[in-house]
Structures are given as structure tokens and as C-alpha cells.
Coordinates of C-alpha atoms and ligand atoms in Angstrom, one line a residue:
M1 CA 0.0 0.0 0.0
T2 CA 1.3 3.5 -0.8
R3 CA 2.3 5.9 1.9
T4 CA -0.6 8.2 1.1
L5 CA -3.2 5.6 1.9
D6 CA -1.3 4.3 4.8
K7 CA -1.2 7.8 6.3
L8 CA -4.8 8.7 5.5
Y9 CA -6.5 5.4 6.3
D10 CA -5.1 3.6 9.2
G11 CA -6.2 0.0 9.0
L12 CA -7.5 0.0 5.5
P13 CA -8.7 -3.6 4.9
T14 CA -7.1 -5.3 2.0
G15 CA -7.8 -9.0 2.6
H16 CA -10.8 -11.2 1.7
F17 CA -13.6 -11.0 4.2
I18 CA -14.8 -14.6 4.8
G19 CA -16.7 -16.1 7.8
G20 CA -16.3 -12.8 9.8
E21 CA -12.5 -12.8 9.4
W22 CA -10.0 -11.1 7.2
H23 CA -7.9 -13.5 5.0
V24 CA -4.7 -12.3 3.4
G25 CA -4.2 -13.6 -0.1
N26 CA -1.2 -15.3 -1.7
T27 CA -1.1 -12.8 -4.6
D28 CA -1.8 -9.1 -4.9
L29 CA -4.3 -7.1 -7.0
P30 CA -3.1 -3.5 -7.6
V31 CA -5.7 -0.7 -7.3
E32 CA -5.0 2.4 -9.4
N33 CA -6.1 6.0 -8.8
P34 CA -7.6 7.0 -12.2
A35 CA -6.8 10.7 -11.5
T36 CA -3.1 10.1 -11.3
G37 CA -2.5 6.6 -12.8
A38 CA -0.6 5.7 -9.6
V39 CA -1.1 2.4 -7.7
I40 CA -2.6 3.4 -4.4
A41 CA -3.0 0.0 -2.7
T42 CA -2.9 -3.7 -3.3
V43 CA -5.6 -6.1 -2.1
A44 CA -5.8 -9.9 -2.0
D45 CA -6.3 -11.5 -5.3
G46 CA -8.4 -14.6 -4.8
G47 CA -9.1 -17.6 -7.1
P48 CA -11.4 -20.6 -7.2
D49 CA -10.1 -21.9 -3.8
T50 CA -11.0 -18.6 -2.1
A51 CA -14.4 -18.6 -3.8
A52 CA -15.2 -22.1 -2.5
I53 CA -14.2 -21.1 1.1
A54 CA -16.4 -18.0 0.9
L55 CA -19.4 -20.0 -0.3
D56 CA -18.8 -22.6 2.4
A57 CA -19.0 -19.7 5.0
A58 CA -22.2 -18.4 3.4
V59 CA -23.8 -21.8 3.4
A60 CA -22.7 -22.5 7.0
A61 CA -24.4 -19.3 8.2
A62 CA -27.5 -19.7 6.0
N63 CA -29.9 -21.6 8.4
D64 CA -29.2 -19.5 11.5
W65 CA -29.5 -16.2 9.6
A66 CA -32.8 -17.4 7.9
A67 CA -34.1 -18.2 11.4
T68 CA -33.2 -14.8 12.8
D69 CA -36.3 -12.7 13.5
P70 CA -36.9 -9.9 11.1
R71 CA -36.7 -7.3 13.8
T72 CA -33.1 -8.3 14.6
R73 CA -32.2 -8.2 11.0
S74 CA -33.8 -4.8 10.6
D75 CA -31.9 -3.5 13.7
I76 CA -28.6 -4.7 12.3
L77 CA -29.3 -3.1 8.9
M78 CA -30.3 0.2 10.6
K79 CA -27.0 0.1 12.7
A80 CA -25.1 -0.3 9.4
F81 CA -26.9 2.7 8.0
H82 CA -25.9 4.9 10.9
L83 CA -22.3 3.6 10.8
L84 CA -22.0 4.3 7.1
H85 CA -23.1 7.9 7.8
E86 CA -20.6 8.2 10.6
R87 CA -17.8 7.0 8.3
A88 CA -19.1 8.8 5.2
H89 CA -16.2 11.2 4.8
R90 CA -13.5 8.5 5.0
I91 CA -15.4 6.1 2.8
A92 CA -16.1 8.8 0.2
Q93 CA -12.4 9.6 0.1
I94 CA -11.5 6.0 -0.5
L95 CA -14.2 5.8 -3.2
T96 CA -12.8 8.9 -5.0
L97 CA -9.3 7.6 -4.8
E98 CA -10.0 4.3 -6.4
M99 CA -12.8 5.3 -8.8
G100 CA -12.1 9.0 -9.6
K101 CA -15.5 10.7 -9.1
P102 CA -15.4 14.1 -7.4
L103 CA -15.6 14.0 -3.6
A104 CA -19.0 15.6 -3.5
E105 CA -20.4 13.0 -5.8
A106 CA -18.7 10.2 -3.7
R107 CA -20.4 11.7 -0.6
G108 CA -23.7 11.6 -2.5
E109 CA -23.1 8.0 -3.4
V110 CA -22.4 7.1 0.3
V111 CA -25.7 8.8 1.3
Y112 CA -27.6 7.1 -1.6
G113 CA -26.0 3.8 -0.8
A114 CA -26.8 4.1 2.9
E115 CA -30.5 4.6 2.0
F116 CA -30.7 1.0 0.7
L117 CA -29.7 -0.1 4.2
R118 CA -32.4 2.0 5.8
W119 CA -35.1 1.2 3.2
F120 CA -34.6 -2.5 3.5
A121 CA -34.4 -2.3 7.3
E122 CA -37.9 -0.9 7.1
Q123 CA -39.1 -3.4 4.4
C124 CA -37.7 -6.3 6.4
V125 CA -40.3 -6.3 9.1
Q126 CA -43.2 -5.9 6.6
A127 CA -42.9 -9.1 4.5
G128 CA -46.4 -10.5 5.2
G129 CA -48.3 -13.5 4.0
E130 CA -51.8 -14.6 3.0
Y131 CA -54.5 -16.9 4.5
F132 CA -57.7 -17.4 2.7
R133 CA -60.4 -20.0 2.0
A134 CA -60.0 -21.9 -1.3
P135 CA -62.8 -20.8 -3.7
T136 CA -63.8 -24.4 -4.5
G137 CA -63.6 -26.2 -1.2
G138 CA -63.0 -26.3 2.5
Q139 CA -59.2 -26.1 2.3
R140 CA -57.4 -23.0 3.4
I141 CA -54.6 -21.5 1.3
L142 CA -51.6 -20.1 3.2
V143 CA -48.9 -18.2 1.4
T144 CA -45.6 -17.3 3.1
K145 CA -42.2 -16.0 2.0
Q146 CA -38.9 -17.7 2.7
P147 CA -35.3 -16.6 1.9
V148 CA -34.1 -18.0 -1.4
G149 CA -30.8 -19.1 0.1
P150 CA -27.1 -18.3 -0.4
V151 CA -26.5 -15.5 -3.0
L152 CA -23.6 -14.5 -5.2
A153 CA -23.5 -10.8 -6.0
I154 CA -21.3 -9.4 -8.7
T155 CA -21.0 -5.6 -8.9
P156 CA -19.4 -3.0 -11.2
W157 CA -16.9 -0.2 -10.6
N158 CA -19.0 2.8 -11.5
F159 CA -20.9 2.9 -8.2
P160 CA -18.6 0.9 -5.9
L161 CA -20.7 1.4 -2.8
A162 CA -24.3 1.8 -3.9
M163 CA -24.3 -1.2 -6.2
V164 CA -23.2 -3.3 -3.2
T165 CA -25.7 -2.0 -0.7
R166 CA -28.5 -2.3 -3.3
K167 CA -27.8 -6.1 -3.2
V168 CA -26.6 -6.8 0.3
A169 CA -29.3 -4.9 2.1
P170 CA -32.3 -6.7 0.5
A171 CA -30.5 -10.1 0.7
L172 CA -29.8 -9.7 4.4
A173 CA -33.3 -8.3 5.0
A174 CA -34.8 -11.4 3.4
G175 CA -32.7 -13.7 5.5
C176 CA -30.2 -14.7 2.8
T177 CA -26.4 -15.0 3.2
I178 CA -24.2 -13.6 0.5
V179 CA -20.8 -13.8 -1.2
L180 CA -19.9 -10.5 -2.9
K181 CA -17.4 -10.2 -5.8
P182 CA -16.8 -6.5 -6.3
A183 CA -15.2 -5.0 -9.4
S184 CA -11.4 -5.6 -9.5
Q185 CA -10.9 -1.8 -10.1
T186 CA -12.7 -0.7 -7.0
P187 CA -12.3 -3.3 -4.2
L188 CA -11.4 -0.9 -1.4
T189 CA -14.8 0.6 -1.0
A190 CA -16.4 -2.8 -0.8
L191 CA -13.9 -3.9 1.8
E192 CA -14.6 -0.8 3.9
L193 CA -18.3 -1.7 3.7
M194 CA -17.5 -5.2 5.0
R195 CA -16.1 -3.5 8.1
V196 CA -19.3 -1.6 8.5
F197 CA -21.3 -4.8 8.4
Q198 CA -18.9 -6.5 10.8
D199 CA -19.2 -3.6 13.2
A200 CA -23.0 -3.4 12.8
G201 CA -23.2 -6.9 14.2
V202 CA -23.8 -9.0 11.1
P203 CA -22.9 -12.5 12.2
A204 CA -19.9 -14.3 10.8
G205 CA -20.5 -15.8 7.3
V206 CA -23.6 -13.8 6.5
V207 CA -21.7 -11.4 4.3
N208 CA -18.5 -12.4 2.6
C209 CA -16.3 -10.7 0.1
V210 CA -13.7 -12.0 -2.4
T211 CA -11.5 -9.6 -4.3
T212 CA -10.1 -11.0 -7.5
S213 CA -8.6 -10.3 -11.0
R214 CA -10.0 -13.7 -12.1
S215 CA -13.7 -12.8 -12.0
A216 CA -14.9 -15.5 -14.4
A217 CA -13.1 -18.3 -12.5
V218 CA -14.3 -17.1 -9.2
A219 CA -17.9 -16.7 -10.4
T220 CA -17.9 -20.1 -12.2
T221 CA -16.7 -21.9 -9.1
I222 CA -19.6 -20.4 -7.1
I223 CA -22.3 -20.6 -9.8
T224 CA -21.7 -24.3 -10.5
D225 CA -21.9 -25.2 -6.8
E226 CA -25.3 -26.6 -6.2
R227 CA -25.6 -24.9 -2.8
L228 CA -25.9 -21.5 -4.4
R229 CA -29.5 -20.5 -4.9
K230 CA -29.3 -17.0 -6.4
L231 CA -27.1 -14.8 -8.7
T232 CA -27.5 -11.1 -8.7
F233 CA -25.4 -9.1 -11.2
T234 CA -24.9 -5.5 -12.1
G235 CA -22.7 -4.8 -15.1
S236 CA -22.5 -4.9 -18.9
T237 CA -25.1 -6.7 -21.0
G238 CA -22.3 -8.8 -22.6
V239 CA -21.2 -10.3 -19.2
G240 CA -24.8 -10.6 -18.1
R241 CA -25.5 -12.8 -21.1
K242 CA -22.6 -15.1 -20.2
L243 CA -23.7 -15.3 -16.6
L244 CA -27.3 -16.0 -17.5
A245 CA -26.1 -18.9 -19.7
Q246 CA -24.3 -20.3 -16.7
A247 CA -27.2 -19.7 -14.4
S248 CA -29.6 -21.5 -16.8
E249 CA -27.6 -24.7 -16.3
R250 CA -28.4 -24.6 -12.6
I251 CA -31.9 -23.0 -13.0
L252 CA -30.7 -20.3 -10.6
R253 CA -32.9 -17.4 -9.6
T254 CA -31.3 -14.3 -11.2
S255 CA -31.5 -10.5 -11.0
M256 CA -29.7 -8.8 -13.9
E257 CA -29.1 -5.1 -13.9
L258 CA -27.4 -4.5 -17.3
G259 CA -26.4 -1.8 -19.7
G260 CA -28.5 1.1 -21.0
N261 CA -28.7 3.3 -24.0
A262 CA -31.0 6.0 -22.6
P263 CA -32.8 8.4 -25.0
F264 CA -33.3 11.9 -23.7
V265 CA -36.1 13.5 -25.6
V266 CA -36.9 17.2 -25.6
L267 CA -40.4 17.8 -27.0
A268 CA -41.4 21.1 -28.7
S269 CA -43.3 22.2 -25.5
A270 CA -40.3 21.7 -23.3
D271 CA -38.9 24.4 -21.0
L272 CA -35.4 24.7 -22.3
D273 CA -33.9 25.8 -18.9
K274 CA -35.2 22.6 -17.3
A275 CA -34.2 20.5 -20.3
V276 CA -30.6 21.7 -20.3
A277 CA -30.3 21.3 -16.5
G278 CA -31.8 17.9 -16.7
A279 CA -29.5 16.9 -19.6
L280 CA -26.5 18.0 -17.6
A281 CA -27.5 15.9 -14.6
A282 CA -28.5 12.9 -16.7
K283 CA -25.4 13.0 -18.9
M284 CA -22.6 14.1 -16.6
R285 CA -23.3 12.4 -13.3
N286 CA -20.2 10.3 -12.7
G287 CA -18.7 11.7 -15.9
G288 CA -21.3 9.8 -18.0
Q289 CA -20.2 6.5 -16.5
A290 CA -23.7 5.5 -15.3
C291 CA -26.1 2.9 -16.7
V292 CA -28.9 5.5 -16.6
A293 CA -26.8 8.2 -18.3
A294 CA -28.5 10.0 -21.1
N295 CA -26.9 8.5 -24.2
R296 CA -28.8 9.8 -27.2
F297 CA -30.4 13.3 -27.3
L298 CA -33.4 13.8 -29.5
V299 CA -34.5 17.4 -29.6
H300 CA -37.3 19.0 -31.4
D301 CA -36.2 21.1 -34.5
S302 CA -37.4 24.3 -32.9
L303 CA -35.1 23.9 -29.9
A304 CA -32.2 21.7 -31.2
V305 CA -29.6 24.4 -32.0
E306 CA -30.0 26.4 -28.8
F307 CA -30.2 23.2 -26.7
A308 CA -26.8 21.9 -28.2
E309 CA -25.2 25.3 -27.7
R310 CA -26.3 25.6 -24.1
L311 CA -25.5 22.0 -23.3
T312 CA -22.0 22.5 -24.8
A313 CA -21.5 25.5 -22.6
A314 CA -22.7 23.8 -19.5
M315 CA -20.6 20.6 -20.1
S316 CA -17.5 22.6 -21.0
A317 CA -17.8 24.7 -17.8
L318 CA -17.4 21.7 -15.5
R319 CA -14.0 22.0 -13.9
M320 CA -12.0 18.8 -14.6
G321 CA -9.4 17.4 -12.3
D322 CA -8.5 15.1 -9.4
G323 CA -11.7 14.3 -7.5
M324 CA -10.0 14.9 -4.2
D325 CA -9.8 18.6 -5.1
P326 CA -13.0 20.2 -3.8
A327 CA -13.1 22.5 -6.8
T328 CA -13.4 19.5 -9.2
A329 CA -16.7 18.9 -10.8
L330 CA -15.7 16.3 -13.4
G331 CA -13.2 13.5 -12.6
P332 CA -11.3 11.2 -14.9
L333 CA -12.6 8.1 -16.6
I334 CA -11.9 4.8 -15.0
D335 CA -9.0 3.7 -17.2
R336 CA -7.0 4.4 -20.3
A337 CA -9.1 2.0 -22.4
A338 CA -12.2 4.1 -21.6
V339 CA -10.3 7.2 -22.8
D340 CA -9.3 5.5 -26.0
Q341 CA -12.9 4.3 -26.5
M342 CA -14.2 7.9 -26.3
H343 CA -11.6 9.1 -28.8
W344 CA -12.6 6.3 -31.1
L345 CA -16.4 7.0 -30.8
I346 CA -15.8 10.7 -31.7
E347 CA -13.6 9.8 -34.7
D348 CA -16.2 7.3 -36.0
A349 CA -18.9 9.9 -35.6
V350 CA -16.8 12.6 -37.3
A351 CA -16.0 10.3 -40.2
R352 CA -19.8 10.0 -40.7
G353 CA -20.3 13.7 -40.8
A354 CA -20.7 14.7 -37.1
R355 CA -19.7 18.1 -35.8
V356 CA -17.8 18.4 -32.4
H357 CA -18.6 21.1 -29.9
S358 CA -16.6 21.8 -26.8
T359 CA -14.6 24.6 -25.1
A360 CA -13.4 22.4 -22.3
E361 CA -9.7 22.2 -21.4
L362 CA -8.0 19.1 -20.2
P363 CA -6.1 19.3 -16.9
D364 CA -2.3 18.9 -17.0
S365 CA -2.3 15.4 -15.5
P366 CA -1.3 11.8 -16.4
G367 CA -4.8 10.7 -15.2
H368 CA -7.5 9.3 -17.5
F369 CA -9.1 12.6 -18.6
V370 CA -11.2 13.2 -21.6
R371 CA -12.8 16.4 -22.8
P372 CA -16.6 16.5 -22.6
V373 CA -18.1 17.1 -26.0
V374 CA -21.5 17.6 -27.7
L375 CA -21.8 16.0 -31.2
T376 CA -24.4 17.3 -33.7
K377 CA -25.3 16.2 -37.3
I378 CA -25.2 12.6 -36.1
D379 CA -25.6 9.7 -38.5
P380 CA -27.8 7.1 -36.7
K381 CA -25.3 4.5 -37.9
A382 CA -22.5 6.1 -35.9
Q383 CA -21.4 3.8 -33.0
V384 CA -21.9 6.6 -30.5
W385 CA -25.6 6.4 -31.3
R386 CA -25.8 2.7 -31.3
E387 CA -23.9 1.7 -28.1
E388 CA -23.7 2.7 -24.5
I389 CA -21.1 5.5 -24.4
F390 CA -20.1 5.5 -20.7
G391 CA -18.4 8.8 -20.9
P392 CA -18.9 12.6 -21.4
I393 CA -20.1 12.6 -25.0
A394 CA -23.6 13.9 -25.8
P395 CA -24.8 13.2 -29.4
V396 CA -27.7 15.4 -30.3
R397 CA -30.2 14.8 -33.2
A398 CA -33.1 17.0 -34.2
F399 CA -36.5 15.6 -35.0
S400 CA -39.7 17.2 -36.4
D401 CA -42.3 14.5 -35.8
I402 CA -43.1 13.1 -32.4
D403 CA -43.8 9.6 -33.7
E404 CA -40.4 9.7 -35.4
A405 CA -38.8 10.6 -32.1
L406 CA -40.5 7.7 -30.3
A407 CA -39.4 5.3 -33.0
L408 CA -35.8 6.6 -32.8
A409 CA -35.9 6.4 -29.0
Q410 CA -36.9 2.7 -29.2
D411 CA -34.4 1.7 -31.8
T412 CA -32.0 -0.1 -29.4
E413 CA -31.9 -3.5 -27.7
S414 CA -31.6 -1.6 -24.4
G415 CA -34.5 -0.5 -22.2
L416 CA -33.2 0.8 -18.9
A417 CA -33.8 4.5 -18.4
A418 CA -35.3 7.2 -20.7
Y419 CA -36.0 10.9 -20.2
V420 CA -38.7 13.1 -21.7
F421 CA -39.1 16.9 -21.3
G422 CA -42.3 18.7 -22.2
E423 CA -44.7 21.1 -20.7
K424 CA -47.9 19.7 -22.3
L425 CA -49.0 17.1 -19.7
G426 CA -51.0 14.8 -22.0
E427 CA -48.4 14.7 -24.8
T428 CA -45.5 14.2 -22.4
M429 CA -47.2 11.5 -20.4
N430 CA -48.3 9.7 -23.6
F431 CA -44.7 9.8 -24.8
A432 CA -43.4 8.5 -21.5
E433 CA -46.0 5.7 -21.4
G434 CA -45.0 4.7 -25.0
L435 CA -41.3 4.3 -24.2
Q436 CA -40.0 0.8 -23.9
S437 CA -37.9 1.3 -20.8
G438 CA -38.0 0.3 -17.2
M439 CA -37.7 3.8 -15.9
V440 CA -38.6 7.2 -17.3
G441 CA -37.6 10.6 -15.9
I442 CA -40.2 13.2 -16.8
N443 CA -38.8 16.7 -16.6
T444 CA -36.0 15.5 -14.4
G445 CA -32.6 14.1 -15.1
I446 CA -32.3 12.2 -11.8
I447 CA -34.3 9.1 -11.3
S448 CA -32.5 6.8 -8.9
D449 CA -34.3 6.4 -5.5
P450 CA -34.0 3.4 -3.1
A451 CA -37.8 3.6 -2.6
A452 CA -38.4 3.2 -6.4
P453 CA -38.1 -0.1 -8.4
F454 CA -34.8 0.2 -10.4
G455 CA -34.4 -2.0 -13.5
G456 CA -34.8 -2.4 -17.2
V457 CA -36.7 -4.2 -19.9
K458 CA -35.4 -5.8 -23.1
A459 CA -31.6 -6.5 -23.0
S460 CA -31.2 -4.2 -19.9
G461 CA -32.1 -6.9 -17.5
L462 CA -34.4 -8.9 -15.4
G463 CA -35.9 -8.0 -12.0
R464 CA -36.0 -4.8 -10.0
E465 CA -33.8 -3.5 -7.1
G466 CA -35.2 -1.2 -4.5
G467 CA -38.8 -0.2 -4.1
S468 CA -41.4 -2.3 -2.5
T469 CA -40.6 -5.3 -4.7
G470 CA -36.9 -5.3 -4.2
L471 CA -37.1 -7.7 -1.3
D472 CA -39.0 -10.2 -3.4
E473 CA -35.9 -10.8 -5.5
Y474 CA -34.4 -12.6 -2.5
L475 CA -37.6 -14.4 -1.4
E476 CA -39.4 -17.6 -2.5
T477 CA -43.1 -17.8 -2.3
K478 CA -44.3 -20.9 -0.5
Y479 CA -47.9 -22.2 -0.6
L480 CA -49.3 -24.4 2.2
A481 CA -52.6 -26.2 1.7
L482 CA -54.4 -26.7 5.0
R483 CA -57.4 -29.1 5.4
L484 CA -59.5 -28.3 8.4
S485 CA -61.2 -31.3 9.8
Ligands
NAP1 P1 -18.6 -5.5 -16.5 O1 -17.4 -5.5 -17.3 O2 -19.8 -6.3 -17.0 O3 -18.2 -5.9 -15.0 C1 -19.1 -6.0 -14.0 C2 -18.7 -7.0 -13.0 O4 -18.7 -8.3 -13.6 C3 -17.3 -6.8 -12.4 O5 -17.3 -7.2 -11.1 C4 -16.4 -7.7 -13.3 O6 -15.2 -8.1 -12.7 C5 -17.4 -8.9 -13.4 N1 -17.1 -9.7 -14.6 C6 -16.5 -9.4 -15.7 N2 -16.5 -10.5 -16.5 C7 -17.0 -11.5 -15.8 C8 -17.2 -12.9 -16.1 N3 -16.9 -13.4 -17.3 N4 -17.8 -13.7 -15.1 C9 -18.1 -13.1 -14.0 N5 -17.9 -11.9 -13.6 C10 -17.4 -11.0 -14.6 O7 -19.2 -4.0 -16.3 P2 -18.4 -2.7 -15.8 O8 -17.6 -2.2 -16.9 O9 -17.8 -3.0 -14.5 O10 -19.6 -1.8 -15.5 C11 -20.2 -1.0 -16.5 C12 -21.5 -1.7 -17.0 O11 -22.4 -1.9 -15.9 C13 -22.3 -0.8 -17.9 O12 -22.7 -1.5 -19.0 C14 -23.4 -0.3 -17.1 O13 -24.5 0.1 -17.8 C15 -23.7 -1.4 -16.2 N6 -24.4 -1.0 -15.0 C16 -25.7 -1.3 -14.9 C17 -26.4 -0.9 -13.8 C18 -27.9 -1.2 -13.7 O14 -28.4 -1.1 -12.6 N7 -28.6 -1.6 -14.7 C19 -25.8 -0.1 -12.8 C20 -24.5 0.2 -12.9 C21 -23.8 -0.3 -14.1 P3 -13.8 -7.3 -13.1 O15 -13.9 -6.0 -12.4 O16 -12.8 -8.2 -12.6 O17 -13.9 -7.2 -14.6

């Protein structure tokens, strides 16, 4: 571990967390700060053996945890919620150092991520059942819910904290034990969270965490073990497809939160101030590295030129730099490959006739920085229009006909988030209802809320996280037939 982290973070955990204990690995996984390119820490790099031990621990703890009364589970989750708030500053700093997002956004993620602990602490004690008379006879029908069993959770690097609590909180609330495999680029935040769970009184083996550079091998070891009952994954659609294929062999319960390609539609009746502010929020949160990030801007002819000008100005004005600097509003991308991908997307669009708009300046830094740009005159065949961008590029196309806008918005295999801006209620609502996506922001660029069901349709995934149905992802419904004599 480097001196910086040693000095700042006394006792930063770097081992696997298994069965309530920290396990030092045989090999090391380096963690890089994307703002500087420097290695800031190394963590244990586990393989199939570590994965098997972690699942053993989750299985060993499963029956006792399932038998714990909901109030106890709720109290533990609530304690974790408070501890996370107490440690918010330290954890936000660690998050920024390994992932790059500005400190204020990292603080926001800690608060957002903590809300899943509170939300599911509240949901935990409300999982009811049913008792009623069968319509055709004297039998009674009883319906109850039981924990699905040991869970494997695989999470991405873009929200290293919130994507973990969004899975661990409902799993624990439901009475499931869990093995977490965080993204290899952001393991430190996940390990800090393990310490929060440990200190909140989560019993040994209920939550386990394996850090690894061999994700496929670790996941396969656990998925092919017949004791695993559930796979929950957040990440790219490509990896989701592979995991679903593996899960199908086992007929595993799955929750899949996959990639997006969100349309952001500005209707003729839109208030341009609101639309530009919403666009900035929906595009630039986390530097565009969000599954719900606005990906394709469709703007009515009458507003398109001014919208593109104002969005260019707003995006270019974001101060770029190291996220640890409080003046920074836009951090680096996660790695060099992401920067190269942005350059390639812009080149491809320009080769197909696009115009590039930006006045942003790159910081003088070896970090993974890229200039935010708006692209106009977009060919719909350009890759930037077809695929999830995951960076600060905003392609803008004008439309004249609302049906054409709806058809263009749907022209993707993804169906996670969408945004529509308009001041005519009926027209705007009709448009929102017509969109094939799991979530729609109407006159807002921010939609994530632990109390709302988060998830996608089409190739964006299966299931919902958060909301009143989030707990069901970790519960089995059981029917008992009762004959009264
Ligand atoms: P990713 O490459 O799919 O990785 C996600 C996780 O899967 C990481 O932990 C990764 O480990 C692991 N992984 C990669 N290949 C694997 C394999 N063959 N078997 C098992 N695990 C494997 O995605 P990412 O680049 O980290 O995240 C960005 C993607 O996540 C975007 O597409 C974004 O839209 C999506 N996302 C979706 C949501 C949602 O709620 N729908 C939320 C956030 C992000 P390594 O780190 O070792 O590669």
C-alpha cells in the first residue's frame, strides 16, 4: 500500500472477508487511482479456492440467519446505515481515490447507498403472507415467503458502494447470506463496507467478500456449486448474457441489472432551462459513467440548435481534475481503455459527418481525462448512437415529428432508463408511457431512488432492485394447503 493511503487510512482492509475474518491472499491485486495513474493499494487476489471457502462460509451461516427474527435483521441493517453515515467522509475519500468521481459525488453515493440499508431495514419487518379459503372447497390457502438461500452478488466499478448495498441490504433483510465479488478496479470501498457490516453486528459468514482479478473463474466456481441459490449481477449486457447462460444450467434465480442506452427526448413544448439542467444531470453524473446516463439526445427542431449550444457551454464549464480537489466537478474516466474508447467514438462519428462542440480544457495530468463534447449532425449508424457511451459525449439529433422521435428512441436493444421533457402534460405522459424502458424521468434528469423499483426491460435486464418489490428478488413464495377437519 502506498504511503498516502497508509497515512490517511489507518487499518484500510485489504484481505478477503470470509466467515467474519480477514484473509490475506497469496497474490496481490493492484488498485489504481484514475486521476493520477498511480497504484494506491494492493488487495488480496483470490481464485477458485478462495471462492469455494467463501461459499462454504455463506452456506454454514444460512440456516441461522434465515431463522433470525426480522426485527433483529432490521436493527442490524439500521445500525449499518448509521455507521455508514458516521464513516461517510472516510469512505467517500477512498471511493474517490479508487474510482475517480469528485468527492462531493462520492459523498452523495455514500448517502444514496446508505439509504438502501435504511429502506430494507424498514421493508424487512413488513414481509407479510396470506391466509384465505380456497374458492372451491374447505381447504385454506396459506402463502408465506422464505429466503431464497445463499446469494452470489457481482458488482461494477462505477458505483462501488451503492451497487453493493443495493444487493446486500435486501439479501440480508430477506434472510439470505451472500458472497460479494466487487469489481477488480474498486475493491477498497467494498472492503470498507464489509467492516461496516462487521461492526454493525452482522454474524460471521452472513456477508463475505472475495476480491479478484479472475472474475470468471471465481464466479464459475460459485455458480456451478449446487448450494448457491441466487445470482444477482450488475454490469454490462455482454457479461450478463454469459452469466445467464451459466445460471440457466443450474436453474438459478437471477437478478440482472445490465447496460443502458438511454434516450433523452426534448419535445417542442419543453422548458429549455429545465431540459438543459436535466440533460447536464443525466449525462454528466459520474462523468457519464452511469447505466442510466443519457446516451442519445433527441431534440425538437425548434429547440435543437439552442439546446446543443447551451449543453456544450454547461458541459465545458465543468472543472476537470482530481476528484480529491474540492473544486473539481468532473473527474477522470476509470482507465486508459475508456479514454481510447471515447476518442474512437468521436472519430467514428466525425468520419460519418458529425460536428464536435466543446470549449473544455484538459487538466495537465497523467490521469485518464477526456474532454466533454457535444456532437451534432449525427448519423444514426454512428457507434456513438448505437452503443452505451459510458463517458462525457452527448450526441444530439433533431426531430420534427413526435412519432419519429418515439421510433428513434426505441431503436435499441436496451430499455433501462429514458428521459422526456415537455410542458404539455398529456403529450409528455403519452410519450413516457409509450417508451419501452423500465424507468422514465419526466422533466427530471435524476431518477435513482431506493424507494423506487430500479431496473430495465429488453436487454437491460431482469428484475428490480429497491422499491417495495426489491425484497421479493431474495424471497421464494411458498404455498401451504391446509385441510381443516
Ligand atoms: P462488467 O465488465 O460487466 O463488469 C461487472 C462485474 O462483472 C465486475 O465485477 C467484473 O469483474 C465482473 N465480470 C466481468 N467479466 C465476468 C465474467 N466473465 N464472469 C463473472 N464476472 C465477470 O461491467 P463494468 O464495466 O464493471 O460496468 C459497467 C456496466 O455496468 C455498464 O454496461 C453499465 O450500464 C452497467 N451497469 C448497470 C447498472 C444497472 O443497474 N442496470 C448499474 C451500474 C452499471 P472485473 O472487475 O474483474 O472485470
